[in-house]
Amino acid sequence: MPMEEKLVQRLESAVMRLEALSATGGSVGTCDGTAILDPSIIAFDDLMSQFLGKVSSAAEKIGGHVLDITKIVEAAFAAQRELLIKIKETKKPDNSSLAEFLKPLNDVIVKATKMTEGRRSDYFNQLKSAADSLSALAWIAYTGKDCGMTMPIAYVEESWQMAEFYSNKILVEFKNKDPNHVEWAKALKELYLPGLRDYVKNHYPLGPVWSATGKTAVSAPSKAPSPSAPAPPAPPPSSLFSSESPQASSSRPTKGMSAVFDEINSGKPVTSGLRKVTDDMKTKNRADRTGVVNAGEKGARVSSPSVSKTGLPKFELQMGRKWVVENQVGEKNLVIDDCDTKQSVYVYGCKGSVLQIKGKVNNITIDKCTKMGVVFAGVVAACEVVNCNGVEVQCQGSAPTISIDNTNGCQLYLNKDSLDGSITTAKSSEINVLVPGDGPDDDWGEHALPQQYAHEYKDGRFVTTPVSHSGA
């Protein structure tokens, strides 16, 4: 049967890899080779063969820098495969040991990031999309709900969003110019969505499964001691975890995977990443870990909020990439003033509050908020309003796309730079858009977006038109 043949082919392929590694003295994950034959490892090999193979095939046709960055992507996936094998024979490490354990993957990601620096290449969008996409591989560092990361599946999806901005540029630029680049961009997206996302969903939805009886991780995988040798003492903390001086802050030092993946995502020393976020804004730096932004020496940015019925308030930057504002109630002075176009903002479960985003970000999502006001400088991709009631959103810059879904009551204020964007609505009511007048002293014009439509069958098809209302 075809399914049986496919299974036999997988097993034969795994055995061949095992024999090849044994012949060259390479590591095979476990002494008896059971890890390399694990279904999750076989599935990862299938992922690389099916999806990564398409990216490599397209890159071969292009050559040059695109081929170079693709080879680094191949190396990153190969590094993750080796880590997945070693995880099956290793006990769950502490944070400092985990950073060293993941160093081979981190080194490859940093190498990709360096290719985007310096003199701008003619294929800069290709380099950026590939380099930014590799942050999705950091899902392997998820150690639990307190590690500062989103769940692995969501993490992969969010990481691709950072790369998709450049991927879309490739599709537009080469649509009628070179189909090989279009093929490469589409294959790169499929590698992560659905490729890596579905792999994580099927095998590691809650993160890596460490061995309960394996050896202790004390060094990089390539330097792991032999099974017969005693484990060496744990190394001193690396610079990733000692970049903040203990005397410089009364809160505890940067902890866990947030520190590791500030390094991974930026390709720079962690100290450079920390300049963008003040200590009082980092939940991971506070002893209470409640997500409440406490008052500092320079005055409180936000007063102590009330606890929402849905959960504790949060106001934090996660891994240098995603601002999370959750469960804020009655807070009128929420401010994000140190952000960039690589970061996203997620606002969830807030009531009677006002958030101001002073810098341009990649995208903004406002989810399940009531009587919430959001003022933002601009977005690279989109601003989304989902499952909200009675919200007000003001765009002070450009916004290519504004999406309103399943929302009752939304006042949308646009400026002249955002009038060229598109507004998409679905299952929503009471949507009013206010636009500036022609002159600086002119009143704003208010436009109600239709929520009712008439459908008429004409000339063999239905014609849909919005229903206009007359009245006082």
PDB file of N, CA and C in Angstrom, residues 118 170 176 201 220 460:
ATOM      1  N   GLY A 118      25.650  46.178   6.717  1.00  0.00           N
ATOM      2  CA  GLY A 118      26.667  46.714   5.819  1.00  0.00           C
ATOM      3  C   GLY A 118      26.064  47.242   4.533  1.00  0.00           C
ATOM      4  N   ILE A 170       9.063  41.178  -2.256  1.00  0.00           N
ATOM      5  CA  ILE A 170       9.648  40.349  -3.308  1.00  0.00           C
ATOM      6  C   ILE A 170       8.578  39.959  -4.331  1.00  0.00           C
ATOM      7  N   ASN A 176       6.333  40.336 -12.409  1.00  0.00           N
ATOM      8  CA  ASN A 176       6.452  40.291 -13.868  1.00  0.00           C
ATOM      9  C   ASN A 176       7.898  40.404 -14.325  1.00  0.00           C
ATOM     10  N   LYS A 201       2.900  21.863  15.807  1.00  0.00           N
ATOM     11  CA  LYS A 201       1.547  21.544  16.274  1.00  0.00           C
ATOM     12  C   LYS A 201       1.379  20.052  16.501  1.00  0.00           C
ATOM     13  N   ALA A 220      27.673  23.460  25.012  1.00  0.00           N
ATOM     14  CA  ALA A 220      27.100  23.375  23.682  1.00  0.00           C
ATOM     15  C   ALA A 220      27.042  21.937  23.238  1.00  0.00           C
ATOM     16  N   GLY A 460     -27.764  36.935 -14.597  1.00  0.00           N
ATOM     17  CA  GLY A 460     -27.129  35.664 -14.241  1.00  0.00           C
ATOM     18  C   GLY A 460     -26.229  35.705 -13.031  1.00  0.00           C
TER      19      GLY A 460
END
